[in-house]
Amino acid sequence: MTIKNVLFTIMAGATIWVASCSNTSKANDPAPATDTGDVTANQHTLRVMSYNVHHCNPPSRPDFIDIDAIVKTIKDQNPDLVALQEIDVHTQRSGPYNQAEEIAKKLNMHYFFGKAIDYDGGAYGVAILSKYPLADTVVNKLPTMAETNGEPRVLATARVTLPDGTSIRFGSTHLDAQRASVNREMQAAKILEIASAEKLPFVIAGDFNATPGTETITLLDSHFKRSCEPCSPTIPVNNPTKAIDFISYAPANRFRVDQQQVIAERYASDHLPIVAVLKY
C-alpha cells in the first residue's frame, strides 16, 4: 500500500470519528452544555506547556548542560502539564542524569520518559511532566520510511486525573526533522490512528517540525484543534520566523483557549517554549 493510500485510509477513519462527535464540527457554534463535560458548562483551568529543551544545552554554550535554566523557565510559567522534547537519559554528552527525572524533582512534578532511540551510551526521547499523578503510560512508536534513514520518533502519552476528577490523555511528541515531509506525514497519520481510538479528551503537544498549512499539520488539524491560529513563531530563538511547536486538543467542544503565548526565553534552548491556558 502506498503512503498516499495509507494517509487516505487513516484520514477517512479520523473523519468518521470526528463526525461521531456531532457537536464539534462548528468551531464557532458550541454545542449545548451537557453532563459530558461540554466547555460551555465548565470553567476549570488547565495550563499546558510545550518545550523542546535541546538536551538542556544552551546553544550559546555548546559544551554546557544547564538543567537549572530549563527548570527556571518552566517554573516561571507554573504549568499543570508539560510536554518536553530532546531529553537525554544517562548519555555521555549530557552526563549521568535522567534529565526528565531531574527536572521533575526540581519542580516537584510527576514525570514519564518516552525513549525514542538509544543514544551515546544512554537514551534520548520525549517526556511528560505533570502536577498530578500519571497512569496508563504508553510509548507509541511512530513510523519512519526505511529508505529515508530517518531517526525513530515516538508519541508518549499518559492518563492524567485532574483535581476535579476529570481524566484526560496527554501526549508529547517530536516528529521527523528531515527536509522531505514523508516521515512527518506518516507519523501524523499514525497519531490520528491512535487518537481516533481514544475515548478520553486528548491534549497533544510537541515539536512537529512542520508549519501550519503543510500536509503534516493539515492532517493533525483534521482531528485536533490547535490552541493558536494563527500561531506565533517559535524558532529560531533570536528573531523567530517559523511556528513548529504546538498544543492541540480533541474534541474541539471539550476545551476553550483562554490564553496562548510564546515565551521569550532565548538562552536555555534553541526553541521558544509555548504555553496555552485551556478552559474545560
Short mmCIF file of N, CA and C in Angstrom, two decimals, residues 33-161:
data_model
loop_
_atom_site.label_atom_id
_atom_site.label_comp_id
_atom_site.label_asym_id
_atom_site.label_seq_id
_atom_site.Cartn_x
_atom_site.Cartn_y
_atom_site.Cartn_z
N ALA A 33 -24.63 22.83 26.48
CA ALA A 33 -23.96 22.22 27.62
C ALA A 33 -24.64 20.90 27.99
N THR A 34 -23.82 19.89 28.28
CA THR A 34 -24.33 18.58 28.67
C THR A 34 -23.54 18.09 29.86
N ASP A 35 -23.93 16.94 30.40
CA ASP A 35 -23.21 16.39 31.54
C ASP A 35 -21.97 15.62 31.12
N THR A 36 -21.59 15.69 29.82
CA THR A 36 -20.39 15.02 29.35
C THR A 36 -19.17 15.92 29.43
N GLY A 37 -19.32 17.13 29.98
CA GLY A 37 -18.16 17.99 30.15
C GLY A 37 -18.00 19.01 29.06
N ASP A 38 -19.08 19.40 28.40
CA ASP A 38 -19.00 20.43 27.38
C ASP A 38 -18.38 21.69 27.96
N VAL A 39 -17.54 22.37 27.15
CA VAL A 39 -16.80 23.52 27.63
C VAL A 39 -17.70 24.64 28.10
N THR A 40 -18.92 24.72 27.57
CA THR A 40 -19.83 25.79 27.98
C THR A 40 -20.35 25.59 29.39
N ALA A 41 -20.19 24.39 29.94
CA ALA A 41 -20.72 24.10 31.28
C ALA A 41 -19.65 24.12 32.36
N ASN A 42 -18.37 24.19 31.98
CA ASN A 42 -17.30 24.08 32.95
C ASN A 42 -16.29 25.22 32.78
N GLN A 43 -15.71 25.65 33.89
CA GLN A 43 -14.74 26.74 33.83
C GLN A 43 -13.48 26.40 34.60
N HIS A 44 -13.12 25.12 34.64
CA HIS A 44 -11.85 24.73 35.22
C HIS A 44 -10.73 25.14 34.27
N THR A 45 -9.54 25.35 34.82
CA THR A 45 -8.41 25.83 34.03
C THR A 45 -7.29 24.81 34.01
N LEU A 46 -6.72 24.60 32.83
CA LEU A 46 -5.58 23.70 32.65
C LEU A 46 -4.49 24.47 31.92
N ARG A 47 -3.33 24.57 32.55
CA ARG A 47 -2.22 25.32 31.97
C ARG A 47 -1.21 24.32 31.38
N VAL A 48 -1.03 24.38 30.06
CA VAL A 48 -0.23 23.40 29.32
C VAL A 48 0.97 24.09 28.69
N MET A 49 2.12 23.43 28.76
CA MET A 49 3.36 23.98 28.21
C MET A 49 4.01 22.95 27.30
N SER A 50 4.64 23.40 26.23
CA SER A 50 5.45 22.53 25.39
C SER A 50 6.81 23.17 25.19
N TYR A 51 7.86 22.34 25.29
CA TYR A 51 9.21 22.91 25.26
C TYR A 51 10.20 21.88 24.70
N ASN A 52 10.81 22.21 23.57
CA ASN A 52 11.94 21.45 23.06
C ASN A 52 13.18 22.01 23.76
N VAL A 53 13.79 21.21 24.63
CA VAL A 53 14.83 21.73 25.53
C VAL A 53 16.26 21.54 25.03
N HIS A 54 16.43 20.94 23.82
CA HIS A 54 17.78 20.84 23.24
C HIS A 54 18.74 20.15 24.21
N HIS A 55 18.30 19.03 24.78
CA HIS A 55 19.00 18.25 25.82
C HIS A 55 19.63 19.14 26.89
N CYS A 56 18.91 20.22 27.24
CA CYS A 56 19.32 21.15 28.31
C CYS A 56 20.67 21.82 28.01
N ASN A 57 20.94 21.98 26.74
CA ASN A 57 22.20 22.60 26.29
C ASN A 57 21.92 23.97 25.68
N PRO A 58 22.26 25.04 26.38
CA PRO A 58 22.08 26.37 25.79
C PRO A 58 22.91 26.51 24.51
N PRO A 59 22.32 26.90 23.41
CA PRO A 59 23.07 26.99 22.15
C PRO A 59 24.29 27.90 22.22
N SER A 60 24.26 28.90 23.08
CA SER A 60 25.40 29.81 23.20
C SER A 60 26.56 29.20 23.99
N ARG A 61 26.33 28.01 24.60
CA ARG A 61 27.37 27.34 25.39
C ARG A 61 27.41 25.88 24.95
N PRO A 62 28.05 25.58 23.84
CA PRO A 62 27.96 24.26 23.20
C PRO A 62 28.28 23.07 24.09
N ASP A 63 29.18 23.20 25.05
CA ASP A 63 29.61 22.06 25.86
C ASP A 63 29.06 22.11 27.29
N PHE A 64 27.99 22.87 27.49
CA PHE A 64 27.48 23.06 28.84
C PHE A 64 26.04 22.57 28.94
N ILE A 65 25.74 21.83 30.01
CA ILE A 65 24.38 21.37 30.29
C ILE A 65 23.84 22.20 31.45
N ASP A 66 22.70 22.85 31.21
CA ASP A 66 22.14 23.76 32.20
C ASP A 66 20.69 23.37 32.50
N ILE A 67 20.54 22.32 33.30
CA ILE A 67 19.20 21.85 33.68
C ILE A 67 18.46 22.93 34.46
N ASP A 68 19.18 23.68 35.27
CA ASP A 68 18.52 24.70 36.09
C ASP A 68 17.87 25.79 35.24
N ALA A 69 18.45 26.08 34.09
CA ALA A 69 17.86 27.09 33.21
C ALA A 69 16.52 26.61 32.67
N ILE A 70 16.44 25.33 32.34
CA ILE A 70 15.18 24.75 31.87
C ILE A 70 14.16 24.74 33.01
N VAL A 71 14.61 24.35 34.19
CA VAL A 71 13.73 24.32 35.36
C VAL A 71 13.16 25.70 35.64
N LYS A 72 13.99 26.72 35.61
CA LYS A 72 13.52 28.08 35.89
C LYS A 72 12.49 28.52 34.85
N THR A 73 12.76 28.20 33.58
CA THR A 73 11.83 28.59 32.51
C THR A 73 10.46 27.96 32.74
N ILE A 74 10.45 26.70 33.12
CA ILE A 74 9.18 26.02 33.37
C ILE A 74 8.53 26.56 34.64
N LYS A 75 9.31 26.69 35.69
CA LYS A 75 8.77 27.16 36.98
C LYS A 75 8.12 28.52 36.85
N ASP A 76 8.72 29.40 36.06
CA ASP A 76 8.19 30.75 35.88
C ASP A 76 6.78 30.74 35.28
N GLN A 77 6.45 29.68 34.53
CA GLN A 77 5.13 29.60 33.88
C GLN A 77 4.11 28.81 34.70
N ASN A 78 4.57 28.08 35.71
CA ASN A 78 3.69 27.33 36.61
C ASN A 78 2.67 26.47 35.86
N PRO A 79 3.12 25.61 34.94
CA PRO A 79 2.17 24.80 34.17
C PRO A 79 1.66 23.60 34.97
N ASP A 80 0.49 23.12 34.60
CA ASP A 80 -0.03 21.87 35.15
C ASP A 80 0.56 20.67 34.43
N LEU A 81 0.75 20.80 33.12
CA LEU A 81 1.26 19.73 32.27
C LEU A 81 2.32 20.30 31.34
N VAL A 82 3.38 19.52 31.12
CA VAL A 82 4.45 19.95 30.23
C VAL A 82 4.82 18.80 29.30
N ALA A 83 4.93 19.12 28.01
CA ALA A 83 5.47 18.18 27.03
C ALA A 83 6.89 18.63 26.70
N LEU A 84 7.86 17.76 26.96
CA LEU A 84 9.26 18.06 26.70
C LEU A 84 9.77 17.22 25.54
N GLN A 85 10.65 17.81 24.73
CA GLN A 85 11.29 17.09 23.64
C GLN A 85 12.81 17.26 23.75
N GLU A 86 13.53 16.31 23.15
CA GLU A 86 15.00 16.27 23.16
C GLU A 86 15.54 16.14 24.58
N ILE A 87 15.10 15.06 25.22
CA ILE A 87 15.52 14.75 26.60
C ILE A 87 16.58 13.64 26.56
N ASP A 88 17.67 13.85 27.26
CA ASP A 88 18.73 12.84 27.40
C ASP A 88 18.58 12.10 28.73
N VAL A 89 18.86 10.81 28.69
CA VAL A 89 18.88 9.99 29.91
C VAL A 89 20.19 9.21 29.93
N HIS A 90 21.08 9.58 30.85
CA HIS A 90 22.36 8.89 31.07
C HIS A 90 23.22 8.83 29.80
N THR A 91 23.28 9.91 29.05
CA THR A 91 24.14 9.94 27.86
C THR A 91 25.49 10.56 28.22
N GLN A 92 26.49 10.23 27.41
CA GLN A 92 27.82 10.79 27.66
C GLN A 92 27.82 12.30 27.44
N ARG A 93 27.06 12.77 26.46
CA ARG A 93 27.12 14.21 26.16
C ARG A 93 26.49 15.06 27.26
N SER A 94 25.52 14.48 27.99
CA SER A 94 24.79 15.27 28.99
C SER A 94 25.09 14.87 30.43
N GLY A 95 25.86 13.81 30.61
CA GLY A 95 26.22 13.41 31.96
C GLY A 95 25.30 12.34 32.53
N PRO A 96 25.62 11.87 33.74
CA PRO A 96 24.92 10.73 34.34
C PRO A 96 23.58 11.09 34.96
N TYR A 97 22.72 11.71 34.15
CA TYR A 97 21.43 12.17 34.67
C TYR A 97 20.29 11.67 33.79
N ASN A 98 19.21 11.35 34.43
CA ASN A 98 17.93 11.23 33.74
C ASN A 98 17.34 12.64 33.76
N GLN A 99 17.44 13.34 32.63
CA GLN A 99 17.04 14.74 32.63
C GLN A 99 15.56 14.92 32.98
N ALA A 100 14.72 14.01 32.53
CA ALA A 100 13.29 14.11 32.87
C ALA A 100 13.10 14.01 34.38
N GLU A 101 13.79 13.07 34.98
CA GLU A 101 13.68 12.89 36.44
C GLU A 101 14.23 14.09 37.19
N GLU A 102 15.39 14.60 36.75
CA GLU A 102 16.00 15.73 37.44
C GLU A 102 15.12 16.97 37.37
N ILE A 103 14.58 17.24 36.19
CA ILE A 103 13.70 18.41 36.02
C ILE A 103 12.46 18.24 36.89
N ALA A 104 11.88 17.04 36.86
CA ALA A 104 10.66 16.78 37.64
C ALA A 104 10.91 16.95 39.14
N LYS A 105 12.03 16.43 39.62
CA LYS A 105 12.35 16.56 41.06
C LYS A 105 12.46 18.01 41.47
N LYS A 106 13.14 18.80 40.66
CA LYS A 106 13.35 20.21 40.99
C LYS A 106 12.04 21.00 40.96
N LEU A 107 11.07 20.51 40.19
CA LEU A 107 9.78 21.18 40.08
C LEU A 107 8.71 20.54 40.95
N ASN A 108 9.07 19.43 41.60
CA ASN A 108 8.10 18.68 42.40
C ASN A 108 6.91 18.23 41.56
N MET A 109 7.23 17.67 40.39
CA MET A 109 6.21 17.18 39.47
C MET A 109 6.41 15.69 39.20
N HIS A 110 5.36 15.03 38.75
CA HIS A 110 5.44 13.66 38.27
C HIS A 110 6.02 13.68 36.85
N TYR A 111 6.63 12.56 36.42
CA TYR A 111 7.19 12.55 35.07
C TYR A 111 7.06 11.17 34.44
N PHE A 112 7.16 11.17 33.13
CA PHE A 112 7.24 9.94 32.35
C PHE A 112 8.14 10.21 31.16
N PHE A 113 9.13 9.34 30.96
CA PHE A 113 10.06 9.47 29.84
C PHE A 113 9.69 8.45 28.76
N GLY A 114 9.65 8.92 27.51
CA GLY A 114 9.39 8.04 26.38
C GLY A 114 10.61 7.95 25.49
N LYS A 115 11.30 6.81 25.54
CA LYS A 115 12.53 6.66 24.75
C LYS A 115 12.22 6.52 23.28
N ALA A 116 12.91 7.32 22.47
CA ALA A 116 12.81 7.18 21.01
C ALA A 116 13.96 6.34 20.47
N ILE A 117 15.16 6.58 20.98
CA ILE A 117 16.34 5.86 20.49
C ILE A 117 17.34 5.64 21.63
N ASP A 118 18.19 4.63 21.44
CA ASP A 118 19.40 4.50 22.24
C ASP A 118 20.38 5.55 21.70
N TYR A 119 21.06 6.25 22.60
CA TYR A 119 21.96 7.31 22.12
C TYR A 119 23.12 7.52 23.07
N ASP A 120 24.33 7.50 22.56
CA ASP A 120 25.53 7.94 23.27
C ASP A 120 25.65 7.32 24.66
N GLY A 121 25.41 6.00 24.72
CA GLY A 121 25.52 5.27 25.98
C GLY A 121 24.29 5.32 26.85
N GLY A 122 23.25 6.02 26.39
CA GLY A 122 22.02 6.12 27.17
C GLY A 122 20.80 6.14 26.26
N ALA A 123 19.87 7.03 26.54
CA ALA A 123 18.63 7.10 25.77
C ALA A 123 18.27 8.56 25.50
N TYR A 124 17.43 8.73 24.48
CA TYR A 124 17.03 10.06 24.02
C TYR A 124 15.58 9.98 23.58
N GLY A 125 14.79 11.01 23.97
CA GLY A 125 13.39 10.96 23.57
C GLY A 125 12.60 12.15 24.08
N VAL A 126 11.36 11.88 24.44
CA VAL A 126 10.44 12.92 24.90
C VAL A 126 10.01 12.61 26.33
N ALA A 127 9.36 13.58 26.96
CA ALA A 127 8.91 13.36 28.33
C ALA A 127 7.64 14.15 28.62
N ILE A 128 6.95 13.71 29.66
CA ILE A 128 5.77 14.38 30.18
C ILE A 128 6.04 14.75 31.63
N LEU A 129 5.70 15.98 32.00
CA LEU A 129 5.70 16.41 33.40
C LEU A 129 4.27 16.75 33.78
N SER A 130 3.91 16.47 35.04
CA SER A 130 2.55 16.74 35.48
C SER A 130 2.51 17.05 36.97
N LYS A 131 1.68 18.03 37.34
CA LYS A 131 1.43 18.28 38.76
C LYS A 131 0.64 17.14 39.39
N TYR A 132 -0.04 16.36 38.54
CA TYR A 132 -0.96 15.34 39.02
C TYR A 132 -0.45 13.96 38.63
N PRO A 133 -0.84 12.91 39.35
CA PRO A 133 -0.33 11.57 39.06
C PRO A 133 -0.61 11.13 37.63
N LEU A 134 0.32 10.35 37.10
CA LEU A 134 0.22 9.82 35.74
C LEU A 134 -0.10 8.33 35.80
N ALA A 135 -0.95 7.88 34.90
CA ALA A 135 -1.32 6.46 34.82
C ALA A 135 -1.42 6.05 33.36
N ASP A 136 -1.47 4.74 33.13
CA ASP A 136 -1.63 4.19 31.78
C ASP A 136 -0.64 4.83 30.81
N THR A 137 0.62 4.88 31.20
CA THR A 137 1.64 5.49 30.35
C THR A 137 1.99 4.57 29.19
N VAL A 138 2.16 5.16 28.02
CA VAL A 138 2.43 4.39 26.80
C VAL A 138 3.46 5.13 25.95
N VAL A 139 4.39 4.38 25.37
CA VAL A 139 5.28 4.93 24.35
C VAL A 139 4.85 4.33 23.01
N ASN A 140 4.25 5.15 22.17
CA ASN A 140 3.79 4.72 20.85
C ASN A 140 4.88 4.99 19.82
N LYS A 141 5.38 3.96 19.17
CA LYS A 141 6.37 4.15 18.12
C LYS A 141 5.69 4.70 16.87
N LEU A 142 6.31 5.69 16.28
CA LEU A 142 5.79 6.29 15.06
C LEU A 142 6.59 5.80 13.86
N PRO A 143 5.95 5.65 12.70
CA PRO A 143 6.62 5.03 11.55
C PRO A 143 7.63 5.96 10.88
N THR A 144 8.64 5.34 10.30
CA THR A 144 9.64 6.04 9.50
C THR A 144 9.92 5.18 8.27
N MET A 145 9.91 5.77 7.10
CA MET A 145 10.19 5.02 5.87
C MET A 145 11.66 4.61 5.87
N ALA A 146 11.91 3.32 5.75
CA ALA A 146 13.26 2.78 5.94
C ALA A 146 14.31 3.44 5.05
N GLU A 147 13.97 3.66 3.80
CA GLU A 147 14.97 4.16 2.85
C GLU A 147 15.36 5.62 3.10
N THR A 148 14.64 6.31 3.99
CA THR A 148 14.99 7.70 4.28
C THR A 148 16.05 7.83 5.36
N ASN A 149 16.32 6.73 6.08
CA ASN A 149 17.25 6.76 7.21
C ASN A 149 16.84 7.80 8.26
N GLY A 150 15.55 7.99 8.40
CA GLY A 150 15.04 8.93 9.40
C GLY A 150 15.20 8.39 10.81
N GLU A 151 15.38 9.29 11.75
CA GLU A 151 15.52 8.91 13.16
C GLU A 151 14.17 8.45 13.70
N PRO A 152 14.13 7.32 14.42
CA PRO A 152 12.87 6.87 15.01
C PRO A 152 12.26 7.91 15.93
N ARG A 153 10.94 8.03 15.90
CA ARG A 153 10.21 9.01 16.71
C ARG A 153 9.08 8.32 17.45
N VAL A 154 8.61 8.97 18.54
CA VAL A 154 7.57 8.36 19.38
C VAL A 154 6.54 9.42 19.79
N LEU A 155 5.40 8.92 20.22
CA LEU A 155 4.40 9.72 20.93
C LEU A 155 4.25 9.08 22.31
N ALA A 156 4.63 9.81 23.35
CA ALA A 156 4.46 9.33 24.72
C ALA A 156 3.17 9.91 25.27
N THR A 157 2.35 9.04 25.87
CA THR A 157 1.08 9.53 26.43
C THR A 157 0.88 8.98 27.84
N ALA A 158 0.01 9.68 28.57
CA ALA A 158 -0.36 9.25 29.91
C ALA A 158 -1.77 9.71 30.21
N ARG A 159 -2.45 8.96 31.06
CA ARG A 159 -3.76 9.41 31.56
C ARG A 159 -3.51 10.26 32.80
N VAL A 160 -4.11 11.44 32.82
CA VAL A 160 -3.97 12.38 33.93
C VAL A 160 -5.34 12.63 34.53
N THR A 161 -5.46 12.44 35.84
CA THR A 161 -6.71 12.77 36.53
C THR A 161 -6.54 14.13 37.19
#
